[in-house]
Coordinates of C-alpha atoms in Angstrom, one line a residue:
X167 CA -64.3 17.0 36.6
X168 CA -62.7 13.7 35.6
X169 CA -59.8 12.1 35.8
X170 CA -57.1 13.4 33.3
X171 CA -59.5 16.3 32.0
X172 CA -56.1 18.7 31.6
X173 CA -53.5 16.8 30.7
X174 CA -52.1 14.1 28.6
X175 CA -53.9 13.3 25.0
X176 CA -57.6 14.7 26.8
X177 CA -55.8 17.9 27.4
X178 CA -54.2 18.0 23.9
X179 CA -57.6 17.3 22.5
X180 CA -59.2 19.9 24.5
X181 CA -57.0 22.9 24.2
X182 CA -56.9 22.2 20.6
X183 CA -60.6 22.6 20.5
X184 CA -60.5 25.8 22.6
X185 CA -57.6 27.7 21.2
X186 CA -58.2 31.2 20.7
X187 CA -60.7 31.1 23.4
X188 CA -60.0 33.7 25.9
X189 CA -59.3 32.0 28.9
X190 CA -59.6 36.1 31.0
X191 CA -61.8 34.6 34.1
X192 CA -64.9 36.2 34.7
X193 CA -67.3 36.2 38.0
X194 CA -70.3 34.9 37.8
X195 CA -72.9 37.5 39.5
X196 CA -76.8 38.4 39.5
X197 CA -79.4 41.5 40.0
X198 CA -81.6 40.3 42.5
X199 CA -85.4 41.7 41.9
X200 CA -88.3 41.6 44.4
X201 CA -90.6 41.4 42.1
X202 CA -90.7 37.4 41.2
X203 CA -88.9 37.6 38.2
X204 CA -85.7 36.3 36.7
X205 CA -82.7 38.0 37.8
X206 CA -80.2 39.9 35.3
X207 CA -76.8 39.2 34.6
X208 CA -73.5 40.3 33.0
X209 CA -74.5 41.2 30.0
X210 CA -71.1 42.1 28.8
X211 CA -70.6 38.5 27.6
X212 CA -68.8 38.2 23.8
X213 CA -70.5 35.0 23.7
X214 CA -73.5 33.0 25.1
X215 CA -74.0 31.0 27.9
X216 CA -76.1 28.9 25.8
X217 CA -73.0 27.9 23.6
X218 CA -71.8 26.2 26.1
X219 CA -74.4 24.3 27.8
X220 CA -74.2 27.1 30.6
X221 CA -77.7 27.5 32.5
X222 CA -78.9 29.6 35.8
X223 CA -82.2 29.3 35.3
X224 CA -83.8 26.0 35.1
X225 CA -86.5 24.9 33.0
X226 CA -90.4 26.5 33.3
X227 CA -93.4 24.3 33.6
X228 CA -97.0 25.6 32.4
X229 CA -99.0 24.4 35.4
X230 CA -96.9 25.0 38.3
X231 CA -93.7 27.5 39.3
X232 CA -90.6 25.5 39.4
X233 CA -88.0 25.2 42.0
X234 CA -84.3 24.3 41.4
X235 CA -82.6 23.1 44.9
X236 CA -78.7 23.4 44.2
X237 CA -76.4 22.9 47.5
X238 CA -72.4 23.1 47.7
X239 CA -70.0 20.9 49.6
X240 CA -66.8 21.2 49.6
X241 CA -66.4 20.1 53.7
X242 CA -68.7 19.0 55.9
X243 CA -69.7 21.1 58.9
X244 CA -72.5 18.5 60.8
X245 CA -75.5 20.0 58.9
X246 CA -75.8 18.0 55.8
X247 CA -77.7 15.1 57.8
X248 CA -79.8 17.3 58.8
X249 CA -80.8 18.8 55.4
X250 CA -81.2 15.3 54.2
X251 CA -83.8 14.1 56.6
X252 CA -85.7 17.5 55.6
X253 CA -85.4 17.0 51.8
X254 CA -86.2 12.8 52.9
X255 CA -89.9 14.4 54.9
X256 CA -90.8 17.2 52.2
X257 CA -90.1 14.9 49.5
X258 CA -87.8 17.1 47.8
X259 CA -84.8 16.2 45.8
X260 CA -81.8 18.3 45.5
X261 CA -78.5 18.7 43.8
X262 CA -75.9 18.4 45.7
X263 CA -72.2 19.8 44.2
X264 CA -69.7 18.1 46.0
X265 CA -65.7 18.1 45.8
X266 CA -63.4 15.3 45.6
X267 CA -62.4 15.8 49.5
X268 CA -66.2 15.6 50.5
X269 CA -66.7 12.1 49.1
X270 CA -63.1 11.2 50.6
X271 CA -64.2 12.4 53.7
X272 CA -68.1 12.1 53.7
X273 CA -68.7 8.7 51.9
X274 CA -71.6 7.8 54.2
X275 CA -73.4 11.2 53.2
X276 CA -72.3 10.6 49.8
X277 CA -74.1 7.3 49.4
X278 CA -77.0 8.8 51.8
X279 CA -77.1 11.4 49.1
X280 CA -78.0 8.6 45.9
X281 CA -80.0 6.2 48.1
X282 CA -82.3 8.8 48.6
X283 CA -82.5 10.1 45.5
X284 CA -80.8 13.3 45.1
X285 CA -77.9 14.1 42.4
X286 CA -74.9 14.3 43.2
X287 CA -72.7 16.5 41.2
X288 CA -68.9 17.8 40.4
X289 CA -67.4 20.9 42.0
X290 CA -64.0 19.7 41.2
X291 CA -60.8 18.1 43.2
X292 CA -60.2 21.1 45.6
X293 CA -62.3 23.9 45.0
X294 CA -59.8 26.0 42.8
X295 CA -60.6 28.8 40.4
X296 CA -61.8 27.5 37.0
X297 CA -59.6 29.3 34.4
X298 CA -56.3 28.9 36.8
X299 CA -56.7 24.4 36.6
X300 CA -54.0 22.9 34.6
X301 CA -54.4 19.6 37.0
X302 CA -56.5 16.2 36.5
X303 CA -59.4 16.1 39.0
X304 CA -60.1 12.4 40.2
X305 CA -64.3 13.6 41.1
X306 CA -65.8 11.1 38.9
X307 CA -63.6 8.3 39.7
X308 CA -64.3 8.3 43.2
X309 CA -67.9 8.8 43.1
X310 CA -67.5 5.8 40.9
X311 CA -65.5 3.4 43.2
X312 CA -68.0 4.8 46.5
X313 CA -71.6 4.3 44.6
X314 CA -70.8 1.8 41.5
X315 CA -72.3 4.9 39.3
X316 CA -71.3 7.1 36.7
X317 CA -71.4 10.9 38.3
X318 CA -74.0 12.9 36.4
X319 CA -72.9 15.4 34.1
X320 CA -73.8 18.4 35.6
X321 CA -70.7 20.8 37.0
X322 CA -70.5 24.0 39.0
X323 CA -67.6 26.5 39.3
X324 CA -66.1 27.0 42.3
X325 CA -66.9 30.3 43.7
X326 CA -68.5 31.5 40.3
X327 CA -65.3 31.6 38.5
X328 CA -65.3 31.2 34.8
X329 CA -64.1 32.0 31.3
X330 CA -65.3 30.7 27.7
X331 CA -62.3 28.6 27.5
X332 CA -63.5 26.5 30.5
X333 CA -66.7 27.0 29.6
X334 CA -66.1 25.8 26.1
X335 CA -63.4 22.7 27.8
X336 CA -66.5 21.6 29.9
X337 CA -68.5 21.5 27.5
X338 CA -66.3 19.1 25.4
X339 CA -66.4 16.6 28.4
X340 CA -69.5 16.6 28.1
X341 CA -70.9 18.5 30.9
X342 CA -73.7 21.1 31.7
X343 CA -72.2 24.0 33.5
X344 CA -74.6 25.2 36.4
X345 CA -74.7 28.3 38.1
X346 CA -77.0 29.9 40.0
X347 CA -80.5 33.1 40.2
X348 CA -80.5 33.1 43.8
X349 CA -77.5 32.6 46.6
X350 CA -77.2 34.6 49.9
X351 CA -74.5 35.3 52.2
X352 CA -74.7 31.8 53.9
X353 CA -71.3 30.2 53.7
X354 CA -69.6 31.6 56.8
X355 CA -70.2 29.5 59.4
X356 CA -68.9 31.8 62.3
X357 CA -71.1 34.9 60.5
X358 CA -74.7 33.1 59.9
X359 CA -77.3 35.4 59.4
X360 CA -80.6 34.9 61.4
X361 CA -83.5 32.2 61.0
X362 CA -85.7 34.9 60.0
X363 CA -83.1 36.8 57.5
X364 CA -82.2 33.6 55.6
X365 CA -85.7 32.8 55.5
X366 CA -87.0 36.1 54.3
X367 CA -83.9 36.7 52.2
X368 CA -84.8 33.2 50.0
X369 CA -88.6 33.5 49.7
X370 CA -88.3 36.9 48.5
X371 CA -86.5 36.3 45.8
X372 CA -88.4 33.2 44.7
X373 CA -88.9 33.0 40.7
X374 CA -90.3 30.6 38.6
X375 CA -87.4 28.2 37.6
X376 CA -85.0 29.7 39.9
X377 CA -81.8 27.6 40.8
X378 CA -81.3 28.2 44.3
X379 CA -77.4 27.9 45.4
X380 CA -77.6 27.2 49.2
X381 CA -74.2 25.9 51.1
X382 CA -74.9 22.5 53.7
X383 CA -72.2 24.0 56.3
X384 CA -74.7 26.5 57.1
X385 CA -76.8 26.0 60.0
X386 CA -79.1 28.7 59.2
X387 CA -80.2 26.8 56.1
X388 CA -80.6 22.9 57.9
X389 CA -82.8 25.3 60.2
X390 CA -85.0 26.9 58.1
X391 CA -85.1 24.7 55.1
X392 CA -88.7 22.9 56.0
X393 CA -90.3 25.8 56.4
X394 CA -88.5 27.2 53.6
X395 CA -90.3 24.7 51.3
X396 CA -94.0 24.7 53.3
X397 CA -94.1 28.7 52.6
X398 CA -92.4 28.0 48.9
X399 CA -95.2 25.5 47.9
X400 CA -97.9 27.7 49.5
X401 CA -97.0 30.4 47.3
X402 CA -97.6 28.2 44.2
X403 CA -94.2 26.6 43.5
X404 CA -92.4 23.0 43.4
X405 CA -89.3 21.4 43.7
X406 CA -87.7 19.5 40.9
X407 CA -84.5 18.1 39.4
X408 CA -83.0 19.6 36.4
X409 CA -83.2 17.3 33.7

């Protein structure tokens, strides 16, 4: 998130806002289903997810299944090229959640990333649990002095880790928290799974407005991912952006 978002007067103004919200820090998990529909999830919330501009699913369209491309960086492993000349032939646009140390370190990709289209998004300074931050994050400012832009509004919790005070403090800075319906065990790179696991394990679980949380470091995913989307649009579905 931005510059200064928990300290000085911003932090004041924020915890004042929050106080009394429990800050306990909850992970973020899913029921996968096989039978195309949306997933459950804790439902032992004392609040909603709504409240806070928190979403998993994205939104439905009447005429066609809808697709939600989500990917994380918080390093660059060699594969994100790769993913971006498969998006660039499929014409499909992703978000792309990246950490301050991936535009410090992967401006090229970064700019790659906005040229073409996609969204890029915060996944804060250095990848740190959600409820345990009491730092600024410098995000924004950086993706403002590499592309000239403002950084969309549109923020993902490290590793799923959450409470409604962050929630709540996100929200206040303006910010749609994004997690995820679908995400596999893709973000080891020494422990990939198979071509044909990773592609049977995501087309399974396919459902209409589904946001798909898929990590660039993998190279099972830059593999797969065309024929990932052929077989995704032949079973009725397309790609968007969330709004």
């Amino acid at each position: 998130m931005g510059t200064n978002i928990y300290n000085g007067l911003n932090n004041k103004r924020l915890e004042t806002k929050s106080t009394g919200l429990d800050n306990t820090c909850i992970n973020w998990f899913f029921i996968p289903n096989n039978e195309s529909r949306t997933p459950d999830i804790n439902d032992k919330l004392n609040f909603k997810l709504s409240d806070y501009d928190a979403i998993y699913n994205g939104p439905k369209s009447p005429n066609v299944k809808s697709l939600y491309l989500t990917f994380d960086e918080g390093y660059e492993n060699g594969y994100t090229e790769q993913i971006l000349d498969v998006l660039k032939e499929k014409n499909v646009k992703a978000i792309f959640f990246v950490t301050s140390h991936y535009i410090t370190y992967s401006p090229d990709t970064v700019k790659r990333m906005v040229d073409e289209g996609h969204i890029v998004a915060n996944h804060t300074n250095h990848h740190y649990s959600m409820p345990s931050v009491t730092y600024s994050t410098d995000v924004e400012d950086k993706f403002k002095e590499l592309t000239g832009k403002d950084m969309p509004k549109f923020f993902r919790p490290p590793m799923g880790q959450y409470s409604e005070k962050s929630l709540a403090m996100t929200k206040d800075l303006g910010y749609k928290t994004v997690f995820w319906s679908f995400a596999y065990g893709d973000y080891e790179p020494s422990n990939q799974p198979s071509p044909y696991e990773g592609k049977k394990n995501i087309l399974d679980h396919l459902h209409d407005g589904s946001i798909l949380l898929l990590h660039a470091i993998s190279k099972t995913n830059a593999d797969i991912l065309g024929e990932v989307i052929d077989e995704a649009r032949k079973s009725g579905y397309e790609f968007y952006l969330l709004p």
